[in-house]
mmCIF file of C-alpha atoms in Angstrom:
data_model
loop_
_atom_site.group_PDB
_atom_site.id
_atom_site.type_symbol
_atom_site.label_atom_id
_atom_site.label_comp_id
_atom_site.label_asym_id
_atom_site.label_seq_id
_atom_site.Cartn_x
_atom_site.Cartn_y
_atom_site.Cartn_z
ATOM 1 C CA UNK Q 1297 100.472 77.036 112.678
ATOM 2 C CA UNK Q 1298 97.234 78.691 111.618
ATOM 3 C CA UNK Q 1299 96.559 78.879 107.821
ATOM 4 C CA UNK Q 1300 92.822 79.647 108.061
ATOM 5 C CA UNK Q 1301 91.414 83.016 109.200
ATOM 6 C CA UNK Q 1302 89.489 82.878 112.552
ATOM 7 C CA UNK Q 1303 86.117 84.612 113.067
ATOM 8 C CA UNK Q 1304 87.602 87.948 114.111
ATOM 9 C CA UNK Q 1305 89.921 88.028 111.169
ATOM 10 C CA UNK Q 1306 87.062 87.230 108.760
ATOM 11 C CA UNK Q 1307 84.991 90.033 110.386
ATOM 12 C CA UNK Q 1308 87.925 92.419 109.836
ATOM 13 C CA UNK Q 1309 88.036 91.355 106.183
ATOM 14 C CA UNK Q 1310 84.316 92.012 105.836
ATOM 15 C CA UNK Q 1311 84.519 95.358 107.475
ATOM 16 C CA UNK Q 1312 87.436 96.552 105.236
ATOM 17 C CA UNK Q 1313 85.685 95.225 102.129
ATOM 18 C CA UNK Q 1314 82.511 97.184 103.100
ATOM 19 C CA UNK Q 1315 84.570 100.291 103.708
ATOM 20 C CA UNK Q 1316 86.230 100.020 100.316
ATOM 21 C CA UNK Q 1317 82.987 99.300 98.559
ATOM 22 C CA UNK Q 1318 81.445 102.561 100.003
ATOM 23 C CA UNK Q 1319 84.516 104.951 99.856
ATOM 24 C CA UNK Q 1320 87.228 103.701 97.481
ATOM 25 C CA UNK Q 1321 87.550 106.188 94.639
ATOM 26 C CA UNK Q 1322 90.612 105.035 92.616
ATOM 27 C CA UNK Q 1323 89.389 106.931 89.595
ATOM 28 C CA UNK Q 1324 89.783 110.262 91.376
ATOM 29 C CA UNK Q 1325 93.562 109.493 91.329
ATOM 30 C CA UNK Q 1326 93.715 107.851 87.863
ATOM 31 C CA UNK Q 1327 91.605 110.450 86.061
ATOM 32 C CA UNK Q 1328 91.987 113.445 88.368
ATOM 33 C CA UNK Q 1329 94.744 115.478 89.917
ATOM 34 C CA UNK Q 1330 94.776 113.782 93.367
ATOM 35 C CA UNK Q 1331 98.001 112.039 94.306
ATOM 36 C CA UNK Q 1332 96.109 109.573 96.575
ATOM 37 C CA UNK Q 1333 92.586 108.943 97.892
ATOM 38 C CA UNK Q 1334 92.599 111.283 100.935
ATOM 39 C CA UNK Q 1335 88.928 110.611 101.800
ATOM 40 C CA UNK Q 1336 89.602 106.813 102.020
ATOM 41 C CA UNK Q 1337 92.848 107.346 103.889
ATOM 42 C CA UNK Q 1338 91.085 109.476 106.539
ATOM 43 C CA UNK Q 1339 88.357 106.854 107.051
ATOM 44 C CA UNK Q 1340 91.004 104.122 107.307
ATOM 45 C CA UNK Q 1341 92.803 106.250 110.044
ATOM 46 C CA UNK Q 1342 89.428 106.597 111.854
ATOM 47 C CA UNK Q 1343 89.089 102.819 111.977
ATOM 48 C CA UNK Q 1344 92.685 102.429 113.290
ATOM 49 C CA UNK Q 1345 93.891 100.678 110.131
ATOM 50 C CA UNK Q 1346 96.909 102.984 109.628
ATOM 51 C CA UNK Q 1347 98.417 101.848 112.854
ATOM 52 C CA UNK Q 1348 97.230 98.260 112.829
ATOM 53 C CA UNK Q 1349 100.494 96.616 113.995
ATOM 54 C CA UNK Q 1350 101.913 99.568 115.912
ATOM 55 C CA UNK Q 1351 102.011 98.882 119.712
ATOM 56 C CA UNK Q 1352 99.066 100.172 121.631
ATOM 57 C CA UNK Q 1353 101.287 102.349 123.893
ATOM 58 C CA UNK Q 1354 102.330 104.248 120.780
ATOM 59 C CA UNK Q 1355 98.821 104.828 119.494
ATOM 60 C CA UNK Q 1356 98.418 101.702 117.376
ATOM 61 C CA UNK Q 1357 96.029 98.822 117.540
ATOM 62 C CA UNK Q 1358 98.608 96.261 118.569
ATOM 63 C CA UNK Q 1359 97.293 93.665 116.035
ATOM 64 C CA UNK Q 1360 99.425 91.113 114.239
ATOM 65 C CA UNK Q 1361 100.727 90.753 110.706
ATOM 66 C CA UNK Q 1362 97.998 88.281 109.860
ATOM 67 C CA UNK Q 1363 95.455 91.004 110.439
ATOM 68 C CA UNK Q 1364 97.533 93.506 108.489
ATOM 69 C CA UNK Q 1365 97.699 91.097 105.616
ATOM 70 C CA UNK Q 1366 93.917 90.692 105.726
ATOM 71 C CA UNK Q 1367 93.668 94.503 105.173
ATOM 72 C CA UNK Q 1368 96.342 94.542 102.461
ATOM 73 C CA UNK Q 1369 94.549 91.724 100.544
ATOM 74 C CA UNK Q 1370 91.409 93.909 100.449
ATOM 75 C CA UNK Q 1371 93.354 97.024 99.378
ATOM 76 C CA UNK Q 1372 94.998 95.059 96.634
ATOM 77 C CA UNK Q 1373 91.662 93.667 95.654
ATOM 78 C CA UNK Q 1374 90.061 97.058 95.393
ATOM 79 C CA UNK Q 1375 93.177 98.692 93.900
ATOM 80 C CA UNK Q 1376 92.959 101.291 96.607
ATOM 81 C CA UNK Q 1377 95.065 104.390 95.879
ATOM 82 C CA UNK Q 1378 96.311 105.029 99.415
ATOM 83 C CA UNK Q 1379 99.944 105.154 100.794
ATOM 84 C CA UNK Q 1380 99.319 102.176 103.115
ATOM 85 C CA UNK Q 1381 102.247 100.050 101.918
ATOM 86 C CA UNK Q 1382 104.724 102.902 102.310
ATOM 87 C CA UNK Q 1383 103.472 104.451 105.513
ATOM 88 C CA UNK Q 1384 101.649 101.741 107.469
ATOM 89 C CA UNK Q 1385 104.035 98.969 106.383
ATOM 90 C CA UNK Q 1386 107.560 100.147 105.447
ATOM 91 C CA UNK Q 1387 107.811 103.300 107.605
ATOM 92 C CA UNK Q 1388 105.815 101.863 110.544
ATOM 93 C CA UNK Q 1389 107.831 98.610 110.625
ATOM 94 C CA UNK Q 1390 111.179 100.457 110.493
ATOM 95 C CA UNK Q 1391 110.270 102.848 113.256
ATOM 96 C CA UNK Q 1392 108.749 100.148 115.338
ATOM 97 C CA UNK Q 1393 112.002 97.954 115.042
ATOM 98 C CA UNK Q 1394 114.058 101.038 115.800
ATOM 99 C CA UNK Q 1395 112.052 101.895 118.940
ATOM 100 C CA UNK Q 1396 111.025 105.292 117.779
ATOM 101 C CA UNK Q 1397 108.473 107.086 119.938
ATOM 102 C CA UNK Q 1398 108.377 110.550 118.362
ATOM 103 C CA UNK Q 1399 107.237 109.989 114.766
ATOM 104 C CA UNK Q 1400 105.396 106.629 115.020
ATOM 105 C CA UNK Q 1401 102.305 107.864 116.907
ATOM 106 C CA UNK Q 1402 101.544 110.383 114.176
ATOM 107 C CA UNK Q 1403 101.898 107.659 111.472
ATOM 108 C CA UNK Q 1404 99.744 105.281 113.415
ATOM 109 C CA UNK Q 1405 97.048 107.911 113.726
ATOM 110 C CA UNK Q 1406 97.174 108.623 110.001
ATOM 111 C CA UNK Q 1407 98.027 112.245 110.777
ATOM 112 C CA UNK Q 1408 101.218 111.997 108.749
ATOM 113 C CA UNK Q 1409 102.289 109.930 105.817
ATOM 114 C CA UNK Q 1410 105.750 108.237 105.934
ATOM 115 C CA UNK Q 1411 108.019 106.916 103.249
ATOM 116 C CA UNK Q 1412 111.304 104.948 103.324
ATOM 117 C CA UNK Q 1413 114.474 105.464 101.336
ATOM 118 C CA UNK Q 1414 116.758 102.482 101.507
ATOM 119 C CA UNK Q 1415 119.661 103.411 99.260
ATOM 120 C CA UNK Q 1416 121.565 106.323 97.638
ATOM 121 C CA UNK Q 1417 121.873 108.513 100.728
ATOM 122 C CA UNK Q 1418 124.793 109.042 103.087
ATOM 123 C CA UNK Q 1419 124.953 110.603 106.570
ATOM 124 C CA UNK Q 1420 127.578 112.843 108.037
ATOM 125 C CA UNK Q 1421 128.045 114.014 111.609
ATOM 126 C CA UNK Q 1422 128.318 117.802 111.641
ATOM 127 C CA UNK Q 1423 128.257 120.445 114.436
ATOM 128 C CA UNK Q 1424 126.883 117.974 116.952
ATOM 129 C CA UNK Q 1425 124.117 116.769 114.612
ATOM 130 C CA UNK Q 1426 123.609 114.726 111.445
ATOM 131 C CA UNK Q 1427 122.993 115.819 107.851
ATOM 132 C CA UNK Q 1428 121.989 113.668 104.825
ATOM 133 C CA UNK Q 1429 123.262 113.951 101.278
ATOM 134 C CA UNK Q 1430 122.551 111.986 98.194
ATOM 135 C CA UNK Q 1431 119.701 110.896 96.009
ATOM 136 C CA UNK Q 1432 117.130 108.127 96.514
ATOM 137 C CA UNK Q 1433 115.790 107.517 92.920
ATOM 138 C CA UNK Q 1434 112.572 105.531 93.578
ATOM 139 C CA UNK Q 1435 110.833 106.160 96.861
ATOM 140 C CA UNK Q 1436 107.379 104.617 97.224
ATOM 141 C CA UNK Q 1437 104.805 107.341 98.082
ATOM 142 C CA UNK Q 1438 107.692 109.771 98.398
ATOM 143 C CA UNK Q 1439 105.554 112.253 96.412
ATOM 144 C CA UNK Q 1440 102.979 112.553 99.286
ATOM 145 C CA UNK Q 1441 104.975 111.719 102.389
ATOM 146 C CA UNK Q 1442 105.590 114.262 105.159
ATOM 147 C CA UNK Q 1443 108.304 112.377 106.900
ATOM 148 C CA UNK Q 1444 111.115 110.190 105.562
ATOM 149 C CA UNK Q 1445 112.807 107.285 107.199
ATOM 150 C CA UNK Q 1446 116.221 106.889 105.581
ATOM 151 C CA UNK Q 1447 118.676 104.028 105.707
ATOM 152 C CA UNK Q 1448 122.318 104.868 105.166
ATOM 153 C CA UNK Q 1449 125.694 103.151 105.737
ATOM 154 C CA UNK Q 1450 125.854 105.069 109.005
ATOM 155 C CA UNK Q 1451 122.559 103.714 110.209
ATOM 156 C CA UNK Q 1452 118.908 104.859 110.237
ATOM 157 C CA UNK Q 1453 117.659 108.462 110.211
ATOM 158 C CA UNK Q 1454 114.360 110.329 110.109
ATOM 159 C CA UNK Q 1455 113.834 113.733 108.489
ATOM 160 C CA UNK Q 1456 111.161 115.915 107.054
ATOM 161 C CA UNK Q 1457 113.655 117.797 104.795
ATOM 162 C CA UNK Q 1458 114.662 116.955 101.287
ATOM 163 C CA UNK Q 1459 113.686 117.910 97.770
ATOM 164 C CA UNK Q 1460 111.132 115.608 96.079
ATOM 165 C CA UNK Q 1461 110.269 115.205 92.407
ATOM 166 C CA UNK Q 1462 107.209 113.168 91.580
ATOM 167 C CA UNK Q 1463 107.800 110.461 88.968
ATOM 168 C CA UNK Q 1464 105.605 109.337 86.127
ATOM 169 C CA UNK Q 1465 105.266 105.603 86.599
ATOM 170 C CA UNK Q 1466 103.506 102.688 84.948
ATOM 171 C CA UNK Q 1467 101.036 102.330 87.822
ATOM 172 C CA UNK Q 1468 98.778 105.424 88.057
ATOM 173 C CA UNK Q 1469 97.324 104.216 91.359
ATOM 174 C CA UNK Q 1470 100.535 104.411 93.364
ATOM 175 C CA UNK Q 1471 103.061 107.255 93.375
ATOM 176 C CA UNK Q 1472 106.809 107.309 93.616
ATOM 177 C CA UNK Q 1473 109.297 110.121 93.872
ATOM 178 C CA UNK Q 1474 112.960 110.933 93.478
ATOM 179 C CA UNK Q 1475 114.274 112.345 96.749
ATOM 180 C CA UNK Q 1476 117.390 114.579 96.923
ATOM 181 C CA UNK Q 1477 119.104 115.563 100.094
ATOM 182 C CA UNK Q 1478 121.677 118.267 100.388
ATOM 183 C CA UNK Q 1479 122.976 118.767 103.922
ATOM 184 C CA UNK Q 1480 119.511 117.967 105.138
ATOM 185 C CA UNK Q 1481 119.333 117.859 109.001
ATOM 186 C CA UNK Q 1482 118.211 114.516 110.277
ATOM 187 C CA UNK Q 1483 117.705 112.753 113.592
ATOM 188 C CA UNK Q 1484 119.612 109.495 114.057
ATOM 189 C CA UNK Q 1485 117.652 106.468 115.253
ATOM 190 C CA UNK Q 1486 120.061 104.493 117.441
ATOM 191 C CA UNK Q 1487 120.079 100.706 117.122
ATOM 192 C CA UNK Q 1488 122.713 98.089 118.032
ATOM 193 C CA UNK Q 1489 122.147 96.264 114.656
ATOM 194 C CA UNK Q 1490 120.836 98.549 111.850
ATOM 195 C CA UNK Q 1491 121.505 95.747 109.330
ATOM 196 C CA UNK Q 1492 119.148 93.367 111.092
ATOM 197 C CA UNK Q 1493 116.426 96.102 111.086
ATOM 198 C CA UNK Q 1494 116.895 96.454 107.365
ATOM 199 C CA UNK Q 1495 116.441 92.702 106.774
ATOM 200 C CA UNK Q 1496 113.383 92.641 109.102
ATOM 201 C CA UNK Q 1497 111.790 95.577 107.204
ATOM 202 C CA UNK Q 1498 112.463 93.983 103.825
ATOM 203 C CA UNK Q 1499 110.996 90.648 104.860
ATOM 204 C CA UNK Q 1500 107.808 92.218 106.245
ATOM 205 C CA UNK Q 1501 107.509 94.331 103.157
ATOM 206 C CA UNK Q 1502 107.768 91.239 100.957
ATOM 207 C CA UNK Q 1503 104.909 89.627 102.972
ATOM 208 C CA UNK Q 1504 102.773 92.786 102.798
ATOM 209 C CA UNK Q 1505 103.264 93.172 99.046
ATOM 210 C CA UNK Q 1506 102.393 89.459 98.547
ATOM 211 C CA UNK Q 1507 99.120 90.101 100.441
ATOM 212 C CA UNK Q 1508 98.245 92.935 98.024
ATOM 213 C CA UNK Q 1509 99.117 90.652 95.125
ATOM 214 C CA UNK Q 1510 96.956 87.778 96.448
ATOM 215 C CA UNK Q 1511 93.983 90.184 96.746
ATOM 216 C CA UNK Q 1512 94.537 91.340 93.201
ATOM 217 C CA UNK Q 1513 94.670 87.797 91.902
ATOM 218 C CA UNK Q 1514 91.395 87.043 93.604
ATOM 219 C CA UNK Q 1515 89.745 90.078 92.097
ATOM 220 C CA UNK Q 1516 90.931 89.286 88.612
ATOM 221 C CA UNK Q 1517 89.609 85.694 89.016
ATOM 222 C CA UNK Q 1518 86.197 86.840 90.289
ATOM 223 C CA UNK Q 1519 85.870 89.503 87.570
ATOM 224 C CA UNK Q 1520 86.684 87.196 84.673
ATOM 225 C CA UNK Q 1521 84.567 84.331 85.995
ATOM 226 C CA UNK Q 1522 81.609 86.672 86.193
ATOM 227 C CA UNK Q 1523 82.212 87.996 82.749
ATOM 228 C CA UNK Q 1524 82.639 84.525 81.298
ATOM 229 C CA UNK Q 1525 79.139 83.608 82.548
ATOM 230 C CA UNK Q 1526 77.363 86.448 80.821
ATOM 231 C CA UNK Q 1527 79.398 87.207 77.640
ATOM 232 C CA UNK Q 1528 77.846 85.242 74.781
ATOM 233 C CA UNK Q 1529 79.499 84.309 71.469
ATOM 234 C CA UNK Q 1530 78.039 81.990 68.861
ATOM 235 C CA UNK Q 1531 75.039 81.451 71.094
ATOM 236 C CA UNK Q 1532 76.982 80.190 74.145
ATOM 237 C CA UNK Q 1533 78.504 81.829 77.151
ATOM 238 C CA UNK Q 1534 82.240 82.061 76.612
ATOM 239 C CA UNK Q 1535 82.826 80.286 79.925
ATOM 240 C CA UNK Q 1536 81.604 77.086 78.248
ATOM 241 C CA UNK Q 1537 84.565 77.077 75.803
ATOM 242 C CA UNK Q 1538 87.492 74.969 76.811
ATOM 243 C CA UNK Q 1539 90.090 77.669 76.264
ATOM 244 C CA UNK Q 1540 88.313 79.994 78.671
ATOM 245 C CA UNK Q 1541 87.292 77.497 81.364
ATOM 246 C CA UNK Q 1542 90.872 75.995 81.464
ATOM 247 C CA UNK Q 1543 92.292 79.599 81.905
ATOM 248 C CA UNK Q 1544 89.870 80.215 84.734
ATOM 249 C CA UNK Q 1545 90.811 76.931 86.356
ATOM 250 C CA UNK Q 1546 94.470 77.830 86.113
ATOM 251 C CA UNK Q 1547 93.776 81.250 87.709
ATOM 252 C CA UNK Q 1548 91.896 79.522 90.560
ATOM 253 C CA UNK Q 1549 94.882 77.120 91.117
ATOM 254 C CA UNK Q 1550 97.248 80.163 91.128
ATOM 255 C CA UNK Q 1551 95.049 81.994 93.627
ATOM 256 C CA UNK Q 1552 94.926 79.049 96.047
ATOM 257 C CA UNK Q 1553 98.679 78.485 95.920
ATOM 258 C CA UNK Q 1554 99.493 82.193 96.406
ATOM 259 C CA UNK Q 1555 97.041 82.371 99.237
ATOM 260 C CA UNK Q 1556 98.586 79.400 101.040
ATOM 261 C CA UNK Q 1557 102.133 80.870 100.751
ATOM 262 C CA UNK Q 1558 100.803 84.198 102.127
ATOM 263 C CA UNK Q 1559 99.104 82.668 105.066
ATOM 264 C CA UNK Q 1560 102.247 80.845 106.154
ATOM 265 C CA UNK Q 1561 104.464 83.869 105.764
ATOM 266 C CA UNK Q 1562 102.038 86.081 107.680
ATOM 267 C CA UNK Q 1563 101.885 83.481 110.403
ATOM 268 C CA UNK Q 1564 105.695 83.285 110.490
ATOM 269 C CA UNK Q 1565 105.891 87.078 110.879
ATOM 270 C CA UNK Q 1566 103.864 86.819 114.077
ATOM 271 C CA UNK Q 1567 104.964 83.562 115.627
ATOM 272 C CA UNK Q 1568 108.200 82.237 114.061
ATOM 273 C CA UNK Q 1569 110.783 85.000 113.269
ATOM 274 C CA UNK Q 1570 113.449 82.396 112.285
ATOM 275 C CA UNK Q 1571 111.121 81.063 109.564
ATOM 276 C CA UNK Q 1572 110.171 84.508 108.291
ATOM 277 C CA UNK Q 1573 113.077 85.210 105.858
ATOM 278 C CA UNK Q 1574 112.533 81.988 103.907
ATOM 279 C CA UNK Q 1575 108.719 82.247 104.015
ATOM 280 C CA UNK Q 1576 108.793 85.862 102.842
ATOM 281 C CA UNK Q 1577 111.203 85.200 99.996
ATOM 282 C CA UNK Q 1578 109.124 82.153 98.890
ATOM 283 C CA UNK Q 1579 105.844 84.153 98.984
ATOM 284 C CA UNK Q 1580 107.285 87.089 97.029
ATOM 285 C CA UNK Q 1581 109.071 84.916 94.427
ATOM 286 C CA UNK Q 1582 105.856 83.228 93.582
ATOM 287 C CA UNK Q 1583 103.118 85.916 93.937
ATOM 288 C CA UNK Q 1584 104.842 88.597 91.922
ATOM 289 C CA UNK Q 1585 105.021 86.757 88.550
ATOM 290 C CA UNK Q 1586 101.705 84.918 89.431
ATOM 291 C CA UNK Q 1587 99.831 88.269 89.780
ATOM 292 C CA UNK Q 1588 101.174 89.552 86.521
ATOM 293 C CA UNK Q 1589 100.262 86.390 84.635
ATOM 294 C CA UNK Q 1590 96.790 86.449 86.149
ATOM 295 C CA UNK Q 1591 96.247 90.161 85.319
ATOM 296 C CA UNK Q 1592 97.492 89.585 81.699
ATOM 297 C CA UNK Q 1593 95.166 86.517 81.365
ATOM 298 C CA UNK Q 1594 92.256 88.513 82.689
ATOM 299 C CA UNK Q 1595 92.976 91.319 80.235
ATOM 300 C CA UNK Q 1596 92.971 88.982 77.266
ATOM 301 C CA UNK Q 1597 89.856 87.021 78.362
ATOM 302 C CA UNK Q 1598 87.902 90.255 78.520
ATOM 303 C CA UNK Q 1599 88.530 90.772 74.795
ATOM 304 C CA UNK Q 1600 88.301 94.251 73.356
ATOM 305 C CA UNK Q 1601 86.541 95.763 76.381
ATOM 306 C CA UNK Q 1602 89.497 94.874 78.595
ATOM 307 C CA UNK Q 1603 91.713 97.277 76.615
ATOM 308 C CA UNK Q 1604 89.466 100.259 77.039
ATOM 309 C CA UNK Q 1605 90.424 103.045 79.471
ATOM 310 C CA UNK Q 1606 87.075 102.886 81.137
ATOM 311 C CA UNK Q 1607 87.509 99.216 82.182
ATOM 312 C CA UNK Q 1608 89.643 98.510 85.234
ATOM 313 C CA UNK Q 1609 91.488 95.486 83.721
ATOM 314 C CA UNK Q 1610 94.379 97.633 82.501
ATOM 315 C CA UNK Q 1611 94.768 99.143 86.005
ATOM 316 C CA UNK Q 1612 95.190 95.684 87.484
ATOM 317 C CA UNK Q 1613 97.633 94.809 84.713
ATOM 318 C CA UNK Q 1614 99.737 97.925 85.437
ATOM 319 C CA UNK Q 1615 99.611 97.464 89.229
ATOM 320 C CA UNK Q 1616 100.638 93.760 88.772
ATOM 321 C CA UNK Q 1617 103.705 94.615 86.625
ATOM 322 C CA UNK Q 1618 104.647 97.536 88.867
ATOM 323 C CA UNK Q 1619 104.337 95.430 92.016
ATOM 324 C CA UNK Q 1620 106.328 92.522 90.437
ATOM 325 C CA UNK Q 1621 109.344 94.852 90.165
ATOM 326 C CA UNK Q 1622 108.773 96.989 93.209
ATOM 327 C CA UNK Q 1623 111.233 95.201 95.546
ATOM 328 C CA UNK Q 1624 113.417 93.654 92.786
ATOM 329 C CA UNK Q 1625 112.971 91.783 89.554
ATOM 330 C CA UNK Q 1626 111.725 88.177 89.609
ATOM 331 C CA UNK Q 1627 115.260 86.934 89.025
ATOM 332 C CA UNK Q 1628 116.436 88.911 92.060
ATOM 333 C CA UNK Q 1629 113.565 87.459 94.075
ATOM 334 C CA UNK Q 1630 114.541 83.922 93.081
ATOM 335 C CA UNK Q 1631 118.181 84.641 93.960
ATOM 336 C CA UNK Q 1632 117.114 85.958 97.283
ATOM 337 C CA UNK Q 1633 115.065 82.762 97.837
ATOM 338 C CA UNK Q 1634 118.038 80.614 96.854
ATOM 339 C CA UNK Q 1635 120.278 82.548 99.282
ATOM 340 C CA UNK Q 1636 117.675 81.908 102.051
ATOM 341 C CA UNK Q 1637 117.566 78.209 101.269
ATOM 342 C CA UNK Q 1638 121.358 78.007 101.520
ATOM 343 C CA UNK Q 1639 121.123 79.314 105.075
ATOM 344 C CA UNK Q 1640 118.749 76.546 106.181
ATOM 345 C CA UNK Q 1641 120.661 74.235 108.504
#
């Protein structure tokens, strides 16, 4: 088991952090009309990040989930407004598990953006083909995706059809859409066990989201510690007051625990598939509420400036709450963890 990044993984983290420092423009999405940061997405594609875990024979980089989590940590830390979680994680993982060779290369190259609908849609065989009907109410990055990977009771399908309606959500840095299908033609992705693919996709998505959340916690900690060193009240830096220093210490403890859970889950995704379900459920059950508590603490410790629109503290707060509920409520995450524990021999 490897819980510490090696030299190459640290170099990857440094390269992605530099990329985001130079090209991340989340305010173009928050304050402008852009649905996502297309400039940053294009540069990520040029570096091969959009197909990081896709096999090399399909145009990807053939890296592991540990490396992808390194990238996701940095994206979460920088609050990058790109459809990486939807396209390079959910859609790419589903298509890889299903053995698709038609759509996956375009996603790996960043030429298309993919999104995944997991519920609310049915498939019917008609005239020698398949059509989709129904409504998927909350599809991550469905507002910008060009191709949809859809899970139905009849299996997995891929389509570019369907009517989308962009939703107004709490987190302005990450879009969602309501997708409606009415006899939409689709291509079936054959697999002997579609249910196993769904579980695999959900587990990997939980790990990926935890990586984003760990990056967000680290950024909140760094920001508030830096602020506590320079903000002076009553002639002393606020970091010298017990209430502030204890809150920072608690944030540091949370960051370390969340990071450790993530490292193990990412390692399990690459090297121990049997351990992944429990590791993924544990990581998501802890990091979701932990990130929200950290963001809320960071907002309060910044005082009045933290509540201004110009300061990014409220963006981390909104991302943290949105992410905490993205794949289920905390109670549902704990129930999922309990279910996984019951399966342990």
